[in-house]
Coordinates of C-alpha atoms in Angstrom, one line a residue:
X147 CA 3.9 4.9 -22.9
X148 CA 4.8 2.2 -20.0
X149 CA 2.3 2.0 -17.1
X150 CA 5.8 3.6 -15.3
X151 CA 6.5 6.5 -17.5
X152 CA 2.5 7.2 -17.3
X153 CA 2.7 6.7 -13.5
X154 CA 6.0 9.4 -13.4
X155 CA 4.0 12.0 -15.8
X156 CA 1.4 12.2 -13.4
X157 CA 3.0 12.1 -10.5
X158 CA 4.9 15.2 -12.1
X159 CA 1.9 16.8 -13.2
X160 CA 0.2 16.4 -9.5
X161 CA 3.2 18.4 -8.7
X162 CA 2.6 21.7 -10.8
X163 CA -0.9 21.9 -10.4
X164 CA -0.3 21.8 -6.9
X165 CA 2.2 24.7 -7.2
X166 CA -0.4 26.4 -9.5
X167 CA -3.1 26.0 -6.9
X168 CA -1.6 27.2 -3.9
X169 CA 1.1 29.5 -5.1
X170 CA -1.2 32.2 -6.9
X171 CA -1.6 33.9 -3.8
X172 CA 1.6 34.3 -1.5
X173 CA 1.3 36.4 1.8
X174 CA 3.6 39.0 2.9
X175 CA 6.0 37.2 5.7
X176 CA 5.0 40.5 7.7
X177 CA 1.1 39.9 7.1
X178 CA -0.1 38.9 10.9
X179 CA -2.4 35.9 10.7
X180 CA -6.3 36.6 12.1
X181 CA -7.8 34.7 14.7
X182 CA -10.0 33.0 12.2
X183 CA -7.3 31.9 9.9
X184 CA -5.4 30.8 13.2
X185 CA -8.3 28.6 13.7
X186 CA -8.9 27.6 10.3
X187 CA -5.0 26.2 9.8
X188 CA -5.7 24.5 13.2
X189 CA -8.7 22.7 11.7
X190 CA -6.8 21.7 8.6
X191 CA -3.4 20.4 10.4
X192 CA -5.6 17.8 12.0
X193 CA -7.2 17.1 9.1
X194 CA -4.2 16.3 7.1
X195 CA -3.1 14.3 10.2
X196 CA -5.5 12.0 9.2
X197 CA -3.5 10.6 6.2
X198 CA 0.0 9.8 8.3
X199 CA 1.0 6.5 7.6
X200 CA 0.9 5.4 11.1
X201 CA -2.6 5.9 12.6
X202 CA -1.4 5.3 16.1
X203 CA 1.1 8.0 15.5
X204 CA -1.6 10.3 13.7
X205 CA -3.9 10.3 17.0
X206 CA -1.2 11.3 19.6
X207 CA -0.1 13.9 17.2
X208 CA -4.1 15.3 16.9
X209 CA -4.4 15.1 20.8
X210 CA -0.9 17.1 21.0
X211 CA -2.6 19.9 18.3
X212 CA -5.8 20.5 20.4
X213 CA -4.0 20.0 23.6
X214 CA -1.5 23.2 22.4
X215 CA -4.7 25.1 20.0
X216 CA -4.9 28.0 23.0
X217 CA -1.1 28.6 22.2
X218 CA -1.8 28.3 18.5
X219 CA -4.5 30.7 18.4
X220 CA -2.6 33.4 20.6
X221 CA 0.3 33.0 17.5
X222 CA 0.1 35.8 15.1
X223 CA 3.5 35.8 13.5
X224 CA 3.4 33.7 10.7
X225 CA 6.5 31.9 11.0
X226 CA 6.4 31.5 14.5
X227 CA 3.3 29.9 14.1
X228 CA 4.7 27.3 11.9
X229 CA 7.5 26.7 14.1
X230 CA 5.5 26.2 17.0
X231 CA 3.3 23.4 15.1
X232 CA 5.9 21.8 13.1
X233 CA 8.1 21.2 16.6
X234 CA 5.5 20.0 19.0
X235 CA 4.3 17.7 15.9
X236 CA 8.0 15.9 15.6
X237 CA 8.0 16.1 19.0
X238 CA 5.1 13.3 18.9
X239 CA 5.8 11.4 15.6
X240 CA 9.5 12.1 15.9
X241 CA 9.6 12.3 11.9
X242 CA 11.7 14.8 10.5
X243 CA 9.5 15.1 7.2
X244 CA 6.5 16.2 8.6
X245 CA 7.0 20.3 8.4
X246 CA 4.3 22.7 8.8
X247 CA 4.8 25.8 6.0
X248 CA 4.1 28.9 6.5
X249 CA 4.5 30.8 2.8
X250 CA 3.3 27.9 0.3
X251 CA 6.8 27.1 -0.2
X252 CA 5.4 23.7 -2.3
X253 CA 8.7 21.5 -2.5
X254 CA 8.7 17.7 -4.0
X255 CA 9.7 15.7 -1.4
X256 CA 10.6 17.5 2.1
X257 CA 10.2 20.8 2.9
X258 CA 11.8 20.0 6.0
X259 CA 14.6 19.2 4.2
X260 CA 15.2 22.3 1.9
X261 CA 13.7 20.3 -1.1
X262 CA 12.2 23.2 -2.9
X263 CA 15.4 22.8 -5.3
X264 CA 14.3 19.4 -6.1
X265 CA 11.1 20.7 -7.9
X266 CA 11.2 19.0 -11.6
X267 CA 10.2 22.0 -13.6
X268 CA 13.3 23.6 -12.0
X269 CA 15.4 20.4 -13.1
X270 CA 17.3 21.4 -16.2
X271 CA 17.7 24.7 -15.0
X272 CA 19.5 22.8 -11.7
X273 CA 21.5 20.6 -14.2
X274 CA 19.3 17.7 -12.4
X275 CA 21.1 18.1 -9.5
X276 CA 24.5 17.6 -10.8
X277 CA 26.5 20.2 -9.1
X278 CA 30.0 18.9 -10.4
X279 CA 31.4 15.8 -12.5
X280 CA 35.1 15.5 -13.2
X281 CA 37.8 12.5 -13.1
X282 CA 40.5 13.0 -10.1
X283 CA 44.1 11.5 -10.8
X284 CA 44.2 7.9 -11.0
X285 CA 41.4 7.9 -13.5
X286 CA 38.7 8.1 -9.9
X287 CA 35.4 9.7 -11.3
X288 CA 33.6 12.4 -9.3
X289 CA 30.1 13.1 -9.3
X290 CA 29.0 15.8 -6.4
X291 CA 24.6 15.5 -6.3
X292 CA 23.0 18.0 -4.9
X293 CA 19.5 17.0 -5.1
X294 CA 17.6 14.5 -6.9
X295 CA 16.0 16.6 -9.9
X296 CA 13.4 15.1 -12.4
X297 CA 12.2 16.3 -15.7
X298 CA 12.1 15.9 -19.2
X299 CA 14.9 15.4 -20.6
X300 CA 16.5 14.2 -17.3
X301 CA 17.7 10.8 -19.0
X302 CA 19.5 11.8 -21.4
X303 CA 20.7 14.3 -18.5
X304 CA 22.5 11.2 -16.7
X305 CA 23.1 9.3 -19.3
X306 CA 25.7 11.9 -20.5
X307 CA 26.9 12.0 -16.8
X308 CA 27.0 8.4 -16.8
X309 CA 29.0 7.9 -20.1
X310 CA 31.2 10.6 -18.8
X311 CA 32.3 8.7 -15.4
X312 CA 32.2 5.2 -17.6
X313 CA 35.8 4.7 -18.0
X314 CA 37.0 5.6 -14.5
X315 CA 38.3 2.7 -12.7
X316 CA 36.1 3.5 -9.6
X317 CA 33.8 6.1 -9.0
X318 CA 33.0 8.2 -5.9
X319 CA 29.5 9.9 -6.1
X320 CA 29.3 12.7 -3.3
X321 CA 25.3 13.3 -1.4
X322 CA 27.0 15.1 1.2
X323 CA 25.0 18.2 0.5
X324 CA 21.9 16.2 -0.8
X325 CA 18.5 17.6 0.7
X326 CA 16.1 15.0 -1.2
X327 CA 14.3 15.4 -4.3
X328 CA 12.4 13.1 -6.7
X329 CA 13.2 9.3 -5.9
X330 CA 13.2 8.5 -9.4
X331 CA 16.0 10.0 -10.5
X332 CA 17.3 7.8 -7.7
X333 CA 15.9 4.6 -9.1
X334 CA 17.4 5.9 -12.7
X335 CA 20.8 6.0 -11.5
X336 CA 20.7 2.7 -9.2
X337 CA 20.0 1.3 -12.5
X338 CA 22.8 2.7 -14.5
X339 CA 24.9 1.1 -10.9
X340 CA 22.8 -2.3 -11.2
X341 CA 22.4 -2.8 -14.8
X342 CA 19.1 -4.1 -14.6
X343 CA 15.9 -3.7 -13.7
X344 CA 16.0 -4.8 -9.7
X345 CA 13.3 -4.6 -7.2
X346 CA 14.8 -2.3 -4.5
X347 CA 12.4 -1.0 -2.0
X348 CA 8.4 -1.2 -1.3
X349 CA 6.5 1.7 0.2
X350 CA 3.1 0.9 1.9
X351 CA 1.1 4.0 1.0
X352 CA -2.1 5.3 3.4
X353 CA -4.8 6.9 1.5
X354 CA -7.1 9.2 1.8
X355 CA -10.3 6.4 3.0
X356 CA -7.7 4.6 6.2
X357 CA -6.5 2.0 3.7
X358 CA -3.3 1.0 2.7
X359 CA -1.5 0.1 -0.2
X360 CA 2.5 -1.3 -1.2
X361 CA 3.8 -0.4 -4.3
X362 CA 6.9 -2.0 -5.4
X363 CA 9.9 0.2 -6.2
X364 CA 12.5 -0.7 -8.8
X365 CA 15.7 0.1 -10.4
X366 CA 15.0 2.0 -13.4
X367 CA 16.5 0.4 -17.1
X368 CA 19.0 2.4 -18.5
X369 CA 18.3 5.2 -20.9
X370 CA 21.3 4.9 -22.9
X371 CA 25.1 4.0 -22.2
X372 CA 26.2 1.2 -20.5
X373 CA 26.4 -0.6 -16.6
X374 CA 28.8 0.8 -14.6
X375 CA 30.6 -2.7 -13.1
X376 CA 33.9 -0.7 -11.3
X377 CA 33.5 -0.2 -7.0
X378 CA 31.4 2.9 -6.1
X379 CA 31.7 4.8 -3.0
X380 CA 28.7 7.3 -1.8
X381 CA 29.8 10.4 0.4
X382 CA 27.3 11.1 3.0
X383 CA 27.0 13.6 6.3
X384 CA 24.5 14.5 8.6
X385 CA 23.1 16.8 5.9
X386 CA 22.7 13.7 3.6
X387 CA 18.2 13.5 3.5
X388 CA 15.2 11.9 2.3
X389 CA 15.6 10.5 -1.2
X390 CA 19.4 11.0 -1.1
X391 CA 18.9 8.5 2.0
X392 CA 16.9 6.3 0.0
X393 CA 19.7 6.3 -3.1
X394 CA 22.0 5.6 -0.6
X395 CA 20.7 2.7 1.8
X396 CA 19.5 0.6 -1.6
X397 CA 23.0 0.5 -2.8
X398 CA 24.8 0.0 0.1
X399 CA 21.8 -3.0 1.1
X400 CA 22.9 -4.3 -2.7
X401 CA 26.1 -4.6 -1.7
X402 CA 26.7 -2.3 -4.8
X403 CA 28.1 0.7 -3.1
X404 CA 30.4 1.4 0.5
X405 CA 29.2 4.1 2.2
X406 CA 31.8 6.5 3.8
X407 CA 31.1 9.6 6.0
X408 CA 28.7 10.3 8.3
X409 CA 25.1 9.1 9.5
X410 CA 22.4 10.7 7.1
X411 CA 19.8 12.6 8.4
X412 CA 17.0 9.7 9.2
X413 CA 14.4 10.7 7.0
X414 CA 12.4 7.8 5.2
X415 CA 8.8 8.5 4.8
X416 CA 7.2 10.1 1.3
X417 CA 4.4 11.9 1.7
X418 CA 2.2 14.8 0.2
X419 CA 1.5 18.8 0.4
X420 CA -1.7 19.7 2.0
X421 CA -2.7 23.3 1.2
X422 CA -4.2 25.1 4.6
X423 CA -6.0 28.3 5.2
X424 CA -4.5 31.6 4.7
X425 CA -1.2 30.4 2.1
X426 CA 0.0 28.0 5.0
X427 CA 0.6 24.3 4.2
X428 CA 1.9 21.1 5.5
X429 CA 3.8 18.2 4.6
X430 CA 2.3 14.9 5.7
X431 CA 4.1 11.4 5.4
X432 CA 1.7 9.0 3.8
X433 CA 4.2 6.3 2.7
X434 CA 6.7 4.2 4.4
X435 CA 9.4 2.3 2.9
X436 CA 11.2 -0.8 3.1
X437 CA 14.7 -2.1 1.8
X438 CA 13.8 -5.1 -0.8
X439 CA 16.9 -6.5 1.0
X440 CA 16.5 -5.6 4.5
X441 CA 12.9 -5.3 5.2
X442 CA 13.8 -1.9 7.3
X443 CA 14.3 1.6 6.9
X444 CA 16.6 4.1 8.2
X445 CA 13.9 6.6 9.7
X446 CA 15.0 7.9 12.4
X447 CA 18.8 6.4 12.6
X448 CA 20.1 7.2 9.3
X449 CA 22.1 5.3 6.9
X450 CA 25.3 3.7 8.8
X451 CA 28.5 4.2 6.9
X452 CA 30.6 1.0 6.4
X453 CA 33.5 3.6 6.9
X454 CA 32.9 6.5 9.4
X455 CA 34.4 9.8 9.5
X456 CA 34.0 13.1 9.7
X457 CA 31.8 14.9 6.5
X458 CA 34.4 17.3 6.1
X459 CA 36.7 14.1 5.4
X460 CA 34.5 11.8 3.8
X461 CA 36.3 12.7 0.3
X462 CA 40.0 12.4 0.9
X463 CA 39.3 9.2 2.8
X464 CA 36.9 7.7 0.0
X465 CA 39.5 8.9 -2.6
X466 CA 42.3 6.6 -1.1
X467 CA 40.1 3.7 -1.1
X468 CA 39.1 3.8 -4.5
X469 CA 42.9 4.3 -5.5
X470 CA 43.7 1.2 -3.9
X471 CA 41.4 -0.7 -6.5
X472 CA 43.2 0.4 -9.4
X473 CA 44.4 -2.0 -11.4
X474 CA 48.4 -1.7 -12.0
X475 CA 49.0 -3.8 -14.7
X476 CA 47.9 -2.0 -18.0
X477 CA 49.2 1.3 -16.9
X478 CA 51.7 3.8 -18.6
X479 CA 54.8 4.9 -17.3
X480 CA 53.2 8.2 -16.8
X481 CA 50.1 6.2 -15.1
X482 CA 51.6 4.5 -12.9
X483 CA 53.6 7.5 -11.6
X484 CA 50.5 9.2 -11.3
X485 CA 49.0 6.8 -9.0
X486 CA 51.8 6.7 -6.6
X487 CA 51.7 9.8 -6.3
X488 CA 48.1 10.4 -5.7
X489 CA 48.1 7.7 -2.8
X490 CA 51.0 9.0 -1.4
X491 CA 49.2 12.4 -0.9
X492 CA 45.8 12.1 -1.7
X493 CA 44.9 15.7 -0.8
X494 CA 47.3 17.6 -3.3
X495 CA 45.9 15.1 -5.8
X496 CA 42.7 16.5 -5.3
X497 CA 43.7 19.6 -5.7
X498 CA 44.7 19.1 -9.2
X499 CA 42.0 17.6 -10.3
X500 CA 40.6 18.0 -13.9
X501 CA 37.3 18.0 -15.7
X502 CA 36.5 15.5 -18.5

């Protein structure tokens, strides 16, 4: 086993016993929340605060949690007591991952983000994300990625997919409706779109003691089948999160993918699951990442679009575009009437589109 695989296992162990830990026991939403536990989630927010990746950051958002404890302690509802934290903390660090949980809900990546899909035991179950795959007319492939599962047997998973869209002469791959998930199903598929194993991103961790480390990110080697060389085109909307973000900005930085839709979300930091008192928990970014190619992030701003429009018309605009690179010259009859007639109305051409 590779010191990658090894470092993947683990990290996808970490993630069960996590679950295992904090899940045994899961309040009633209805169950108020005693002083003492008030106090005791209080205690352990600040804690946890200690391992953001930007101390600076970390001790205005401590200052902000004693400041508002009186309000905090007076909170008896569950969920609004979550709320409450979880807004006056973003408030301070302005980061969108950072989510305080009120039910143990243990997800991946970023609870804020609706990530407990993403959870790799639940991967084949989830079809690793892959909501639908099918070629549109004109021979466009069609890949719509819901989340970024990881598992098993989720190579093989996307090498199937992959072998599937291989023929297509361009291939649009939708994260419209992508939360997040694992980013190394990410880095599996950027390498299946590279062809090679490519430094793509570094991500300075904090730990646990105040220091730091960078560990270097990389296109994962393909599992099986082959590169895919013909133009790809990534669907995003405001919706568009976290490690879909990250799948996203490293291809378009490449130069290996256009981006059409909307700005993403503006979620870049990893992080971890603290448990707290009384089943609540909190996710804390620890890790920051950088583009191999643009030393930035898109925290905050989100992923730009090289063509904007509107989420809703992301696909019919993407779909023209990848029509135009279709190569006339080996077509049939049939083929070529097909083609015309797809970017004369590329709407009623995506309404009869087929599976492989």
């Amino acid at each position: 086993m590779s010191n990658g695989e090894r470092r993947v296992r683990m990290e996808f162990l970490r993630i069960i016993v996590m679950g295992s830990i904090v899940l045994w026991w899961r309040p009633s939403p209805a169950e108020p929340v005693s002083f003492r536990a008030r106090a005791e989630v209080c205690d352990g927010v600040i804690k946890a605060l200690n391992s953001y990746i930007f101390p600076a950051v970390a001790e205005r958002m401590k200052a902000e949690a004693e400041k508002q404890r009186p309000v905090y302690l007076s909170i008896s509802d569950r969920d609004v007591l979550a709320r409450s934290m979880t807004e006056d903390l973003r408030r301070v660090s302005q980061d969108k991952h950072l989510n305080v949980m009120a039910h143990s809900e243990l997800p991946t990546e970023a609870p804020s983000a609706k990530t407990g899909e993403s959870d790799a035991e639940r991967g084949a179950f989830a079809a690793y994300g892959f909501y639908d795959v099918r070629r549109l007319p004109g021979n466009i492939g069609y890949i719509d990625l819901h989340s970024f599962n990881y598992g098993p047997d989720a190579a093989a998973y996307l090498s199937a997919v992959m072998t599937l869209a291989g023929d297509t002469d361009a291939l649009i791959i939708d994260v419209r409706e992508n939360h997040g998930g694992l980013p190394q199903m990410a880095e599996m598929m950027a390498g299946y779109l590279l062809g090679r194993r490519e430094l793509i991103a570094d991500v300075r961790e904090r730990k646990l003691d105040g220091t730091f480390t960078v560990e270097r990110r990389y296109s994962i080697p393909m599992a099986g089948g082959t590169r895919y060389t013909r133009p790809v085109y990534i669907l995003t909307s405001h919706a568009t999160f976290s490690a879909a973000e990250y799948f996203t900005y490293v291809l378009q930085s490449l130069g290996r993918a256009k981006v059409v839709g909307e700005d993403t979300g503006g979620g870049a930091n990893s992080g971890d699951v603290f448990p707290l008192a009384d089943g609540f928990s909190i996710f804390v970014p620890t890790g920051s990442i950088e583009g191999a190619v643009t030393h930035e992030n898109w925290d905050g701003t989100g992923v730009q679009p090289n063509v904007k429009t509107t989420g809703s018309a992301a696909l019919e605009t993407a779909y023209r575009l990848a029509l135009g690179t279709v190569k006339t010259d080996t077509l049939s009859n049939r083929e070529s009437q097909m083609l015309k007639a797809a970017l004369a109305d590329p709407g009623a051409a995506l309404k009869s589109s087929v599976q492989f």
